[in-house]
Coordinates of C-alpha atoms in Angstrom, one line a residue:
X187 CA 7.2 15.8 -14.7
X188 CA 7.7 16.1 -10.5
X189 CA 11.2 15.2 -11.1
X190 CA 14.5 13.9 -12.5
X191 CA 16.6 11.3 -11.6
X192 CA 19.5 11.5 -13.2
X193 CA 21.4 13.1 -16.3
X194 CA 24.9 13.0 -18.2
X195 CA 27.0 14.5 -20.4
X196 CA 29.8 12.5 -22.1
X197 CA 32.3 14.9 -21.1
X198 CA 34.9 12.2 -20.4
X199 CA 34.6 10.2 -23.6
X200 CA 33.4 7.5 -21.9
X201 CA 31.1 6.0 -24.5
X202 CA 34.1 5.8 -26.9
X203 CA 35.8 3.8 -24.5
X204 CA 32.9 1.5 -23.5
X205 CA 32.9 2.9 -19.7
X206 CA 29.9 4.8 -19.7
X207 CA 28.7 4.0 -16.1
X208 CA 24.6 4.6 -16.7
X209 CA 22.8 2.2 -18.5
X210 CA 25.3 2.0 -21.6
X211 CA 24.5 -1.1 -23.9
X212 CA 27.6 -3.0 -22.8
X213 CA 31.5 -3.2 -21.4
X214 CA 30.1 -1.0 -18.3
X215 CA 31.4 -3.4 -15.3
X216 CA 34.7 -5.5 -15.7
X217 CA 35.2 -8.4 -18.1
X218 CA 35.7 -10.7 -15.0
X219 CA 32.2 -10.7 -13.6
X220 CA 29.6 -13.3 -13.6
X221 CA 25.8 -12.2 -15.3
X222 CA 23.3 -13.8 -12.6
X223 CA 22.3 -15.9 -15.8
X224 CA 25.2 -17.7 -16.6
X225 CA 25.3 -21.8 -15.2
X226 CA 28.1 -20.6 -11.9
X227 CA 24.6 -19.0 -10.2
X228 CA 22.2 -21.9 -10.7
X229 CA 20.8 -22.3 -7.3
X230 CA 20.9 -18.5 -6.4
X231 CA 17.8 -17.4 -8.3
X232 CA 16.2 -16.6 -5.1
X233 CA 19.2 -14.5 -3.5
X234 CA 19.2 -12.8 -7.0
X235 CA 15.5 -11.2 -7.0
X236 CA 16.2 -9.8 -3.7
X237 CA 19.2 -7.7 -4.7
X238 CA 18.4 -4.4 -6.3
X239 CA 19.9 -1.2 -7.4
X240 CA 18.8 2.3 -6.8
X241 CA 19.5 5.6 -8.0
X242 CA 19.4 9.1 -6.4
X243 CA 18.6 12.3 -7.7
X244 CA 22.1 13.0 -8.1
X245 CA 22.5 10.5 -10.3
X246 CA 24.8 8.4 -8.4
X247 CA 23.9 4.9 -6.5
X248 CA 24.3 1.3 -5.0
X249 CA 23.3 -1.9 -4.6
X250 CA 20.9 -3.5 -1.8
X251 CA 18.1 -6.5 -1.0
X252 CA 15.1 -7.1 0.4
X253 CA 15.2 -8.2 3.9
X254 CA 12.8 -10.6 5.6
X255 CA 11.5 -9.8 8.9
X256 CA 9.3 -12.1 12.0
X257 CA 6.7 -10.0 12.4
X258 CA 5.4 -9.4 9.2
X259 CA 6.4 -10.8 6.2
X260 CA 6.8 -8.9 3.2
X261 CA 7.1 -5.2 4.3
X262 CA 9.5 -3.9 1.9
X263 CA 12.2 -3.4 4.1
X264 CA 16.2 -2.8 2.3
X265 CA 19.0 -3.4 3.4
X266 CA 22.3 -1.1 1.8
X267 CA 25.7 0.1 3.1
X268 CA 25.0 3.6 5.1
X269 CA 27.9 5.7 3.3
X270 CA 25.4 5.4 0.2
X271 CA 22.8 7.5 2.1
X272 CA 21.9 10.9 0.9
X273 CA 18.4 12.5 2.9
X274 CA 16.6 11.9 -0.4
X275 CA 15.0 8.8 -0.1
X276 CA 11.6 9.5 -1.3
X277 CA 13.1 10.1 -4.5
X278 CA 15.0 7.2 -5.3
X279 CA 14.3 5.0 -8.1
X280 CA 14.8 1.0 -7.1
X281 CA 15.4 -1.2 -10.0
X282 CA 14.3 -5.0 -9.6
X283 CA 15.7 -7.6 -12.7
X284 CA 17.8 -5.3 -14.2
X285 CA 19.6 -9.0 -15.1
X286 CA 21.0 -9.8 -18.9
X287 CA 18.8 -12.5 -20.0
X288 CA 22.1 -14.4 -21.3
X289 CA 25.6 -14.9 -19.8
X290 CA 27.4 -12.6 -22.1
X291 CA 24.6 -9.8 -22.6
X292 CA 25.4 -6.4 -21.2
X293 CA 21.7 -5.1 -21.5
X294 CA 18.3 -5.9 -19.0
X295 CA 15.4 -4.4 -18.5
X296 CA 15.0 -1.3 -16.4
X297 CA 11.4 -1.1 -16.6
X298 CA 10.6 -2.8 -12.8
X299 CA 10.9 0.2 -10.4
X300 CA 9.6 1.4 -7.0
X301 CA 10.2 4.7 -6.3
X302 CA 10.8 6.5 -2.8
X303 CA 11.5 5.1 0.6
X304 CA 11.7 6.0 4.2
X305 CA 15.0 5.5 6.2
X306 CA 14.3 3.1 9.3
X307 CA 18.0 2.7 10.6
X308 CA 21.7 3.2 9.8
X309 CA 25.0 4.0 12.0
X310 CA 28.1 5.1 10.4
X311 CA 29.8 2.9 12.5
X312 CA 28.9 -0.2 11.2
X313 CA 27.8 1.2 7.5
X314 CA 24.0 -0.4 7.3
X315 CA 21.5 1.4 6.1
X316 CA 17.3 -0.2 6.5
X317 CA 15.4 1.5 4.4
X318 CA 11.2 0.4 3.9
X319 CA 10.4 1.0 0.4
X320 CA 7.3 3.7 -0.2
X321 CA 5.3 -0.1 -1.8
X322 CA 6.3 -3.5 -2.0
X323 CA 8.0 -4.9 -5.5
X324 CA 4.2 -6.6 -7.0
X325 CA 4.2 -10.1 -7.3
X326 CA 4.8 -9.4 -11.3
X327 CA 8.7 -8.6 -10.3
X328 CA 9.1 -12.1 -8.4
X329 CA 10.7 -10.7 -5.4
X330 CA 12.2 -12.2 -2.5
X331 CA 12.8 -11.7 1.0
X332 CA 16.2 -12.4 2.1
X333 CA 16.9 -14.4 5.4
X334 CA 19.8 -13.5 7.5
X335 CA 21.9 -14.9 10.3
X336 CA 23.0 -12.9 13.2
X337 CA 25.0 -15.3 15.1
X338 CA 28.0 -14.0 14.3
X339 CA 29.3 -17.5 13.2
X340 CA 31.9 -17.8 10.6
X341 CA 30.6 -18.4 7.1
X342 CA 32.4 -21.3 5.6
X343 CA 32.2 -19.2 1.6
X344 CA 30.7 -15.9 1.0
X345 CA 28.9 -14.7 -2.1
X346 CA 27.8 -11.3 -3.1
X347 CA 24.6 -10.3 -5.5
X348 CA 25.4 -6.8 -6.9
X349 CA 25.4 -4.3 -9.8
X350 CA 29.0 -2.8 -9.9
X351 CA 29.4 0.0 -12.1
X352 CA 25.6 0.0 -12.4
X353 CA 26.2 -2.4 -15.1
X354 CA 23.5 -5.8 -14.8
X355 CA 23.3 -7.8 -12.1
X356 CA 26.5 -10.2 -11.2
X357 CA 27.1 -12.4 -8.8
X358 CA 30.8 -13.3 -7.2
X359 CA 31.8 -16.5 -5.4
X360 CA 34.6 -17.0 -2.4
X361 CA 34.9 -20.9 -1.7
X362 CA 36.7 -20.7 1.1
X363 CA 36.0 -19.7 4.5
X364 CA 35.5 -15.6 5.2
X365 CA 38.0 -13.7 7.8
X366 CA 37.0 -11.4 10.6
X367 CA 39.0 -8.1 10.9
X368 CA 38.1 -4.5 11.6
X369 CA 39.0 -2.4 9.3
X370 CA 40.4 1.9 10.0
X371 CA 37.5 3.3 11.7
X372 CA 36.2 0.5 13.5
X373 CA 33.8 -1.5 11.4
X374 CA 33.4 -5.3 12.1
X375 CA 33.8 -7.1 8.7
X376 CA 34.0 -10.6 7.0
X377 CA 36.8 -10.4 4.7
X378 CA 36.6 -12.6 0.9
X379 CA 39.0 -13.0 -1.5
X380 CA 37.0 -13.8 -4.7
X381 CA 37.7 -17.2 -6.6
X382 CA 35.0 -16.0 -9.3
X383 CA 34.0 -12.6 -10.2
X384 CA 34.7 -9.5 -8.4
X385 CA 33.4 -6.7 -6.9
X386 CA 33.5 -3.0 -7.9
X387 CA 31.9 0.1 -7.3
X388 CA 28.3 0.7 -6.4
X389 CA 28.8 -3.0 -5.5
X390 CA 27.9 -1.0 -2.3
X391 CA 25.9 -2.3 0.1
X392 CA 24.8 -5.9 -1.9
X393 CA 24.2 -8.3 0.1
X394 CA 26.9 -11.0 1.6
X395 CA 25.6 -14.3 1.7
X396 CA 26.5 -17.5 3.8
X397 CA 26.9 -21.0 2.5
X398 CA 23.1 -21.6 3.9
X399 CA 22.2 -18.4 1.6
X400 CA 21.3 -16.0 4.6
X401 CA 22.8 -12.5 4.4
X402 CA 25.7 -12.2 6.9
X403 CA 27.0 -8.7 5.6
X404 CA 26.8 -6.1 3.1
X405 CA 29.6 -4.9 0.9
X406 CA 31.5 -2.2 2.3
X407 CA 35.3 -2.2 0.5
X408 CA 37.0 -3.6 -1.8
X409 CA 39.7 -4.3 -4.8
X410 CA 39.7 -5.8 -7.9
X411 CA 42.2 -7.2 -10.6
X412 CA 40.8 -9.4 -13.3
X413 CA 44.6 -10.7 -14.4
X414 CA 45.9 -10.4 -10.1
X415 CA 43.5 -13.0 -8.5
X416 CA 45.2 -12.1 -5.3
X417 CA 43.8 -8.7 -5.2
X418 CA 40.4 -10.0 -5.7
X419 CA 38.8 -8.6 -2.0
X420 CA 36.2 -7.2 -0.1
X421 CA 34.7 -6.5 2.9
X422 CA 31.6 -6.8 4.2
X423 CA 29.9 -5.1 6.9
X424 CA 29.1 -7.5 9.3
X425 CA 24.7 -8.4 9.7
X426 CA 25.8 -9.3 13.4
X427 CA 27.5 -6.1 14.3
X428 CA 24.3 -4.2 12.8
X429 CA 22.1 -6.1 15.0
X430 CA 22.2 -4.1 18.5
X431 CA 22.8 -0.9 18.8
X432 CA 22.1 2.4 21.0
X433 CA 18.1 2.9 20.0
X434 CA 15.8 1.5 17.0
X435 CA 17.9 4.2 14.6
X436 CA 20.7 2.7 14.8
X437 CA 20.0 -1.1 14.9
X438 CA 18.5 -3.4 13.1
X439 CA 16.8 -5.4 15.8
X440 CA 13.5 -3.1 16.2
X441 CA 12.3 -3.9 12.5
X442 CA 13.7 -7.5 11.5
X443 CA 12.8 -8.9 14.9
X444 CA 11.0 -6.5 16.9
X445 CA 10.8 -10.0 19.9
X446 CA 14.7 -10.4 19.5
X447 CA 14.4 -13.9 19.9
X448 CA 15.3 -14.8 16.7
X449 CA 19.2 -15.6 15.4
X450 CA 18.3 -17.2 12.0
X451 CA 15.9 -16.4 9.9
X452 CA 14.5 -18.0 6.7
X453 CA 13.9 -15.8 3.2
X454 CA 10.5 -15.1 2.2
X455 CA 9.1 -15.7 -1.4
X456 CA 5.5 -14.2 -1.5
X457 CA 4.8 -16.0 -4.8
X458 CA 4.9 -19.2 -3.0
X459 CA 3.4 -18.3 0.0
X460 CA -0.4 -17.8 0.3
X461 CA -1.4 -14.3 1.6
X462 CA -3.1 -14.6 4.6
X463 CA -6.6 -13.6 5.7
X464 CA -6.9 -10.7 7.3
X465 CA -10.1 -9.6 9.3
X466 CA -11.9 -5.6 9.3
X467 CA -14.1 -5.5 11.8
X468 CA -15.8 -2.1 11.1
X469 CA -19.1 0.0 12.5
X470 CA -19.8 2.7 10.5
X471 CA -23.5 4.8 10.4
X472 CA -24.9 6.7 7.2
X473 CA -27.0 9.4 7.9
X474 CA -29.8 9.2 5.9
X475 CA -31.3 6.3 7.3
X476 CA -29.9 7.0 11.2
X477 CA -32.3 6.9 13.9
X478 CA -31.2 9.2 16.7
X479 CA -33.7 7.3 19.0
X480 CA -32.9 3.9 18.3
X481 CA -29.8 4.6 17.4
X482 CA -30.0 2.1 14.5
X483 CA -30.2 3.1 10.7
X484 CA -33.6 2.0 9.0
X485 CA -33.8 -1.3 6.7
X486 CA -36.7 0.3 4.7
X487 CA -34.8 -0.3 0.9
X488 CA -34.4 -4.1 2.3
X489 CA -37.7 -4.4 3.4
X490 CA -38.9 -3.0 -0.4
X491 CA -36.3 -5.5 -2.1
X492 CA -34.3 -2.5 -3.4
X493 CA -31.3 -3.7 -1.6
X494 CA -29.9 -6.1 -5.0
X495 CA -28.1 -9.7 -4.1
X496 CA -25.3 -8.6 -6.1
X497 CA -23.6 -5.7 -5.2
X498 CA -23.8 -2.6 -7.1
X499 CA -20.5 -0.5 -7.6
X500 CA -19.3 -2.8 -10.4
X501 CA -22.1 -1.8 -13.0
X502 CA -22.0 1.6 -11.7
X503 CA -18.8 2.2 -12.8
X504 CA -16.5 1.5 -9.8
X505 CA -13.3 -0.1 -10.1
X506 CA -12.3 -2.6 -7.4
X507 CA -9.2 -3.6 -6.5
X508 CA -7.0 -6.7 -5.1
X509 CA -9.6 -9.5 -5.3
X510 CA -13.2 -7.1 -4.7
X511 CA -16.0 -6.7 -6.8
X512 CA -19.0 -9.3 -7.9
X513 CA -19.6 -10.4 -4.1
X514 CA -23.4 -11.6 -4.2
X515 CA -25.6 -12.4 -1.1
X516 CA -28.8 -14.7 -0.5
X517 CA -32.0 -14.3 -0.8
X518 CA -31.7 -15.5 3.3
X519 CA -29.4 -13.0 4.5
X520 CA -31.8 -10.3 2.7
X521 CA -34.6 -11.8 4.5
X522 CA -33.2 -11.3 7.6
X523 CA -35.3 -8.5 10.3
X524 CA -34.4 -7.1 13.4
X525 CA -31.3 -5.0 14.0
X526 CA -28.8 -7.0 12.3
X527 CA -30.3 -7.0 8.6
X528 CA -29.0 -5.5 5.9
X529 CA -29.1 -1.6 5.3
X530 CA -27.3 -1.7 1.7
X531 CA -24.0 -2.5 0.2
X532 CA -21.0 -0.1 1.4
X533 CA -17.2 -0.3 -0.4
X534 CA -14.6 -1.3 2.0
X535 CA -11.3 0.0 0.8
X536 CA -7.9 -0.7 2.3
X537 CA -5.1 2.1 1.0
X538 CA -1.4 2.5 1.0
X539 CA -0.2 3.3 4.4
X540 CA 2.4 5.9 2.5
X541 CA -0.2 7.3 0.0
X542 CA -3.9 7.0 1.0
X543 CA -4.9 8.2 -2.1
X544 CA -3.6 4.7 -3.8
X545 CA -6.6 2.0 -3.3
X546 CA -4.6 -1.7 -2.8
X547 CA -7.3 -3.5 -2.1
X548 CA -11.6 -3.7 -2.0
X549 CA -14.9 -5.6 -0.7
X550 CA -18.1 -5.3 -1.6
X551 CA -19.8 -5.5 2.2
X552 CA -23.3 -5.2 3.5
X553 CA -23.9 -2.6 6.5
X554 CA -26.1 -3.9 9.1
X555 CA -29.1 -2.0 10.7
X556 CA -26.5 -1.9 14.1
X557 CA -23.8 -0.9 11.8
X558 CA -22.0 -3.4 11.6
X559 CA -19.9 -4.4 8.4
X560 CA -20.2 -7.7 7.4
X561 CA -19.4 -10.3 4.5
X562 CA -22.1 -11.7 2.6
X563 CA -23.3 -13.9 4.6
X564 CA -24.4 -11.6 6.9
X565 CA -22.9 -11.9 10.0
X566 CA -18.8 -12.7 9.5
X567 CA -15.8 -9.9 9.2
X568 CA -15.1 -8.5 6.0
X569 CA -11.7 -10.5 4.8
X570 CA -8.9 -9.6 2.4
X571 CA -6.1 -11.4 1.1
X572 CA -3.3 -9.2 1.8
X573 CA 0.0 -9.1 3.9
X574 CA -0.2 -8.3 7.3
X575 CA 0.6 -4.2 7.4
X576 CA -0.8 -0.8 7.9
X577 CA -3.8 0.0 6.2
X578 CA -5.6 3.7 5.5
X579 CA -9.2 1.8 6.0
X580 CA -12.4 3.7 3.8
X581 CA -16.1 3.2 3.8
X582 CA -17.7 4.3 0.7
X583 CA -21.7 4.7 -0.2
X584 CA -23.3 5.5 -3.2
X585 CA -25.2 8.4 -1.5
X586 CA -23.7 9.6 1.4
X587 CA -19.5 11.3 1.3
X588 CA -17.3 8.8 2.4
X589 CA -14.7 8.2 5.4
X590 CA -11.4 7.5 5.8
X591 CA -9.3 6.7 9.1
X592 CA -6.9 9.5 9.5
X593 CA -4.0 7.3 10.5
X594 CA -3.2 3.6 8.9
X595 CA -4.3 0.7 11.2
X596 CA -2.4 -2.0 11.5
X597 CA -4.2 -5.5 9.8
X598 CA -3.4 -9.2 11.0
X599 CA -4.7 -11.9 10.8
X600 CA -6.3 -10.8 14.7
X601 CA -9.9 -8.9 14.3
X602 CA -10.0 -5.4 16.1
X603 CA -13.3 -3.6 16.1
X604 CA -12.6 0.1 14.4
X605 CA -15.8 1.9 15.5
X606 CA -16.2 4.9 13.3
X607 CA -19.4 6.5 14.8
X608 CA -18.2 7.2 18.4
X609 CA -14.9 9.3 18.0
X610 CA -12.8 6.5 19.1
X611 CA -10.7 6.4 15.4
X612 CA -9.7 9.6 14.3
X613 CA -11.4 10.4 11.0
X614 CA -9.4 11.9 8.0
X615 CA -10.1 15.5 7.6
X616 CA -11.3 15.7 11.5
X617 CA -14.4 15.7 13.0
X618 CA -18.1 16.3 11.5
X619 CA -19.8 13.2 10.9
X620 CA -22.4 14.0 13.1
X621 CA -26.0 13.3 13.4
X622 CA -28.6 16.1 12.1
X623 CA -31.7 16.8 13.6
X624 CA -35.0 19.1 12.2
X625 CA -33.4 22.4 13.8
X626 CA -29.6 22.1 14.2
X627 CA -26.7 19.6 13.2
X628 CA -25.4 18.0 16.3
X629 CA -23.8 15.5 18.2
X630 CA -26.9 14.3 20.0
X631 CA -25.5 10.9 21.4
X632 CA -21.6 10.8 20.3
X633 CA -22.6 8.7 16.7
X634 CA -20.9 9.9 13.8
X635 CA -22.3 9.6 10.8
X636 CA -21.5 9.4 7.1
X637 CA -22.3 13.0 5.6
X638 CA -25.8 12.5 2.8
X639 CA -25.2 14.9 -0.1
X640 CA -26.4 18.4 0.2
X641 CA -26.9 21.5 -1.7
X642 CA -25.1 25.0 -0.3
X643 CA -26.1 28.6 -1.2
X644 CA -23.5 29.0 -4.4
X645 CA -24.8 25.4 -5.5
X646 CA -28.3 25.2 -5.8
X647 CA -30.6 23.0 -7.5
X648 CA -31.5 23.5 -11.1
X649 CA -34.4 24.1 -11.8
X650 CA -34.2 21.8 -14.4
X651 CA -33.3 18.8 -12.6
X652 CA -35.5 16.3 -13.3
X653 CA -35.3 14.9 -9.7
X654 CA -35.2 17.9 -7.6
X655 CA -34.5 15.5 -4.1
X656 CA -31.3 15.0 -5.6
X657 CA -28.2 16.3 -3.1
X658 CA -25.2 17.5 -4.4
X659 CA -21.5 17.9 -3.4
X660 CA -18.8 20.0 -4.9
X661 CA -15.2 18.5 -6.0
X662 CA -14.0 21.3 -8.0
X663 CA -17.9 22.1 -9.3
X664 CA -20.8 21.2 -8.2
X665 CA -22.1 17.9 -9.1
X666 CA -24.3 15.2 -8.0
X667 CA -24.0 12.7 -5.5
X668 CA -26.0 9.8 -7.1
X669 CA -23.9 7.5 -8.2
X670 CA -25.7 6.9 -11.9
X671 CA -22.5 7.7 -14.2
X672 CA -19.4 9.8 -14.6
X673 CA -21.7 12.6 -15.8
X674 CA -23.3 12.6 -11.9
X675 CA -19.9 13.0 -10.5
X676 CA -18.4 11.0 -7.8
X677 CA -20.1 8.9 -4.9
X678 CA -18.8 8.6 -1.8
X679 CA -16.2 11.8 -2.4
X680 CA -13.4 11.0 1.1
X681 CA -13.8 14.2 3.3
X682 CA -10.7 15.7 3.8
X683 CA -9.5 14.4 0.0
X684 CA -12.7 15.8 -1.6
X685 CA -14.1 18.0 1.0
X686 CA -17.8 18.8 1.5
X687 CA -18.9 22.0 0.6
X688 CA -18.5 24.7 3.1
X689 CA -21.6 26.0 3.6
X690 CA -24.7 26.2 6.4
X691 CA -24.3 22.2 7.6
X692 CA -28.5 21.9 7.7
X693 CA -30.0 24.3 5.1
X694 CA -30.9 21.3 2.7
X695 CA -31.5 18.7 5.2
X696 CA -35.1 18.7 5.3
X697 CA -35.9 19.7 2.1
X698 CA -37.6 16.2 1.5
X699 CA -40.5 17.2 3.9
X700 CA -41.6 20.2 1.6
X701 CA -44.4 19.0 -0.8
X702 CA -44.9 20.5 -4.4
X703 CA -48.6 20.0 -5.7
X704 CA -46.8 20.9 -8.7
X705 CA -44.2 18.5 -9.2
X706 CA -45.0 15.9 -11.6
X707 CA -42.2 12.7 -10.4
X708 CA -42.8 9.6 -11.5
X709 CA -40.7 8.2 -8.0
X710 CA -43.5 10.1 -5.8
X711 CA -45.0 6.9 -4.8
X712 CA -41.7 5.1 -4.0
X713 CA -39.9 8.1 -2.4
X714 CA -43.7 8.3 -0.6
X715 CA -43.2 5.0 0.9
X716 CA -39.8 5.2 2.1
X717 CA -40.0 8.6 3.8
X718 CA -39.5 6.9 7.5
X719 CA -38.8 10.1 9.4
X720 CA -36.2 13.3 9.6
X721 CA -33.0 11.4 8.5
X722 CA -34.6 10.3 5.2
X723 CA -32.4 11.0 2.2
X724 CA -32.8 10.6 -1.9
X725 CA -31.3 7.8 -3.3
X726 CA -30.9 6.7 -6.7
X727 CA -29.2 3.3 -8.2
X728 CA -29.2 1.4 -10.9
X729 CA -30.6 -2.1 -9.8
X730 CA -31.8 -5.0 -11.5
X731 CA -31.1 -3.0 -14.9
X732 CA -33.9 0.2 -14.4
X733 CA -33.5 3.2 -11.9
X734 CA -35.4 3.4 -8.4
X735 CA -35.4 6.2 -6.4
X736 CA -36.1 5.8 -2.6
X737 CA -35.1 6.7 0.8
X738 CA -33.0 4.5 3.1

C-alpha cells in the first residue's frame, strides 16, 4: 500500500447522531439540500459531472470542477477555492459521481477516482486554486468541462454544484440576481441568498454558475439555516477577479486562455465531441539493418516476404492500447523498392505526460528504409485519436531495445517531424544509440540508432540454446530479446526504464560473422541469405503461423 488517505475514529459520537462527516450511509449534509437527482436540477446534468470532490491525506477536503480551456480541450484542469490547498497534491483522491441515484438517497458510489494532481495557480487574495489532474476522468465517468465567463457582468441567478459535509452531490439555486461586495481581506465576491438548498462546509470551492451555466465564481463563505431562509448565503469568489494577476501563478489567464482573447467560453463534453486526429511524424533507425554508408537501413526481410501484411505484436503477445493493434498493409505497399519501402513493423506508443510508464495509446507502423514512420499505406503520418496534449512518444521493435523521448512532446492536430537518430530530441535515459562498426561503437555520422540485443561477460550464451545468434538483454536476469513469448522475455525493453546491460558495448556485435562447421541450424540457409553486411542482426518472429529466423 503507497499510502492512505484518510482514517477516523468516532470519538465524537457522531454516528449515533447521524453526523458522521466521511462517507456515512446517510443524514451527513443538512435536511435542506437538493440531491443532483431530484426534478429542481433537470437541465444541470452537465454542470453536475464537472463538479467533484477530493480528499487529502489528512483526511479533510472540498469541492471543485473541471474547467474548459481554448487551447486544448480536455486537459484535466480544476478549479477549487485556494484556502483548501495543502502542498500535497499528488496525493489527493478526486471523486467523480459520487451522486445518490434517487432524490432522497444519502449513498453514491465512490468507486470513480483520479488520484494526484499538480498545482498550476492560486493567490490568497482572490481564493482560486487551478489544479491539472495527474490524468483525465475516462470517458466511462462522463465528464465535463465547465465554460466560464470572465466579463465581470452581473449574473441575473447563481447556482452552486457541491458536496457539503462530504455528503453526495447537491445542488442550490438563487433566482434572483447575485450582489457584488468584498468581503474582510479583500476578496471580490458575488453574493447569493439561496431560495433552494444551501451551502455548507467543504461546499468550498464548487463552482458558481450563471444563468447561461458558465462558472462565474467558486464558493468561498457562507451560512446556513434550514428553518431562517434569510440566512441562507454565500459568497463566491469571483472567476473575473481570478482572471489577471501578477504572473501565470497567480492567474488564471496563462492556462484557460493562454491568447487572452477570450471572455466567454463554452463547456466541453468529450463524449460528444469526436477526438481529433493527431499526426507523429517520426524517423527513427534500428541497428541491425543500418547502413553507415548509405545511411539507410536494409529492406532484405521485405525483399524475402518475411515482412507479414498484418502486423505482428498482437499474436506475439503485445497489448495495444487506445484504438492500435490489427493494422494490415497491401501486398503494394510491400512491393514497394527504393529507399522508402518497408523495413518491418515498429510499435508507436504515446504515454502519460505525468507517468511514462502508463501506455495511453498505440499504432502498429511500418519503418521505412529512410526511416521514416509511416501508416500503412506507406507513405502518410502515423495518426491517433486522442486529445491534443503532451505525449512521452516510444518506438518499439521486436529485436532491437526500444526508445523513448526524454521529455513529453506536445501533439496537435499540426505534424512536427521528431527525428530520433540525429540528437535533436533528447532520448530517455541519455545518449547511446549510436551506430556500431567491426572495431569500435561510434558515432560515425551523428545517426542514432535503436540498440540490437546483445550478450555481456556475466550473461553469456548457453550452450544449450538452440539458436546460438540469439542476443540477449538483462531486466532483472538475463533473458532473450526475441520476441517469441513471455518465456523469451521482453522485446523492445525502453532504455533508461529497462536499461541495457552494462557491459563492453561491441563484444557480441559481430558474432554473426564467426562460422561453426559444427553447428547443425536448420535457419543456416535463411540467416545465409540475409547476412547483408556488419550491421546484420538475428531475428526471430512468429509470421504466417511458423518461425523464421533472418537478418534485417
Amino acid at each position: 500500500m503507497a499510502s492512505i488517505t484518510h482514517g477516523y475514529r468516532d470519538i465524537f459520537d457522531f454516528g449515533a447522531q447521524g453526523l458522521l462527516r466521511d462517507y456515512d450511509p446517510g443524514y451527513q449534509s443538512a435536511p435542506c439540500h437538493n440531491n443532483t437527482i431530484c426534478p429542481v436540477a433537470a437541465g444541470w446534468d452537465q454542470q453536475i459531472s464537472s463538479t467533484a470532490m477530493f480528499l487529502r491525506p489528512d483526511g479533510n477536503g472540498c469541492t471543485g470542477s473541471l474547467v474548459n480551456n481554448t487551447a486544448q480541450p480536455g486537459t484535466p484542469y480544476f478549479f477549487f477555492a485556494n484556502h483548501c490547498y495543502t502542498p500535497t497534491a499528488n496525493q489527493w483522491v478526486f471523486y467523480f459521481n459520487y451522486e445518490s441515484p434517487t432524490c432522497v438517497g444519502t449513498v453514491g458510489p465512490t468507486t470513480e477516482t483520479i488520484t494526484g494532481a499538480t498545482l498550476k495557480a492560486a493567490y490568497y487574495y482572490d481564493d482560486f486554486g487551478l489544479l491539472q489532474l495527474n490524468s483525465a476522468p475516462p470517458l466511462s465517468y462522463g465528464p465535463y468541462y465547465a465554460g466560464w465567463d470572465r466579463s465581470g457582468n452581473t449574473p441575473t441567478s447563481t447556482t452552486i454544484v457541491q458536496h457539503p459535509n462530504y455528503d453526495v452531490k447537491k445542488i442550490s439555486f438563487d433566482y434572483g440576481p447575485a450582489t457584488s461586495y468584498v468581503d474582510g481581506i479583500g476578496i471580490q465576491m458575488w453574493g447569493s441568498t439561496w431560495d433552494s438548498g444551501v451551502v455548507q462546509a467543504v461546499s468550498s470551492g464548487a463552482p458558481c454558475f450563471d444563468q447561461n451555466k458558465r462558472i462565474v465564481g467558486h464558493m468561498a463563505e457562507g451560512a446556513y439555516s434550514c428553518t431562517v431562509p434569510a440566512q441562507n448565503t454565500a459568497g463566491s469568489g469571483k472567476f473575473s477577479a481570478s482572471w489577471d494577476g501578477a504572473s501565470a501563478s497567480t492567474r488564471l489567464r496563462d492556462w484557460l486562455d493562454p491568447a487572452n482573447t477570450t471572455v466567454v467560453m463554452d463547456g466541453y463534453d468529450p463524449a460528444n465531441t469526436p477526438q481529433p486526429t493527431l499526426p507523429v511524424r517520426l524517423k527513427v533507425f534500428l541497428e541491425g539493418p543500418y547502413n553507415t554508408q548509405t545511411l539507410n537501413m536494409n529492406g532484405t526481410l521485405r525483399a524475402n516476404g518475411l515482412v507479414p501484411p498484418v502486423e505482428p505484436y498482437t499474436g506475439l503477445g503485445y497489448m495495444h492500447a487506445g484504438g492500435g493493434g490489427g493494422e494490415t498493409t497491401t501486398p503494394a505497399v510491400l512491393a514497394l523498392t527504393g529507399s522508402a519501402s518497408p523495413v518491418d513493423w515498429v510499435v508507436v506508443e504515446l504515454r502519460n505526460k505525468n507517468d511514462a510508464s502508463q501506455v495511453v495509446a498505440t499504432r502498429s507502423a511500418l519503418l521505412l528504409r529512410n526511416g521514416s514512420v509511416v501508416g500503412v499505406n506507406g507513405s502518410s503520418d502515423v495518426t491517433f485519436q486522442i486529445a491534443v496534449d503532451d505525449y512521452y512518444i516510444a518506438v518499439r521493435h521486436r529485436n532491437h531495445l526500444g526508445i523513448m523521448t526524454q521529455d513529453p512532446q506536445s501533439l496537435n492536430v499540426t505534424p512536427v517531424l521528431r527525428d530520433l537518430t540525429n540528437g535533436s530530441v533528447p532520448l530517455n535515459g541519455g545518449s547511446g544509440y549510436q551506430q556500431c562498426q567491426w572495431g569500435a561503437c561510434f558515432d560515425r555520422r551523428r545517426r542514432d540508432t535503436q540498440w540490437a540485443g546483445e550478450v555481456c561477460g556475466k550473461c553469456e550464451r548457453s550452450r544449450s540454446d538452440p539458436h546460438p545468434r540469439r542476443r540477449y538483454s538483462t531486466y532483472g536476469h538475463c533473458q532473450w530479446l526475441s520476441a517469441r513469448g513471455p518465456e523469451h522475455g521482453r522485446f523492445g525493453e525502453i532504455r533508461g526504464l529497462f536499461e541495457r546491460p552494462r557491459c563492453d558495448p561491441h563484444r557480441d556485435r559481430r558474432h554473426h560473422a564467426h562460422r561453426d562447421a559444427q553447428r547443425a541450424d536448420p535457419l543456416e540457409p535463411v540467416w545465409d541469405l540475409l547476412n547483408e553486411g556488419p550491421q546484420a542482426f538475428s531475428m526471430e518472429a512468429k509470421m504466417g503461423g511458423k518461425e523464421t529466423g533472418g537478418r534485417v
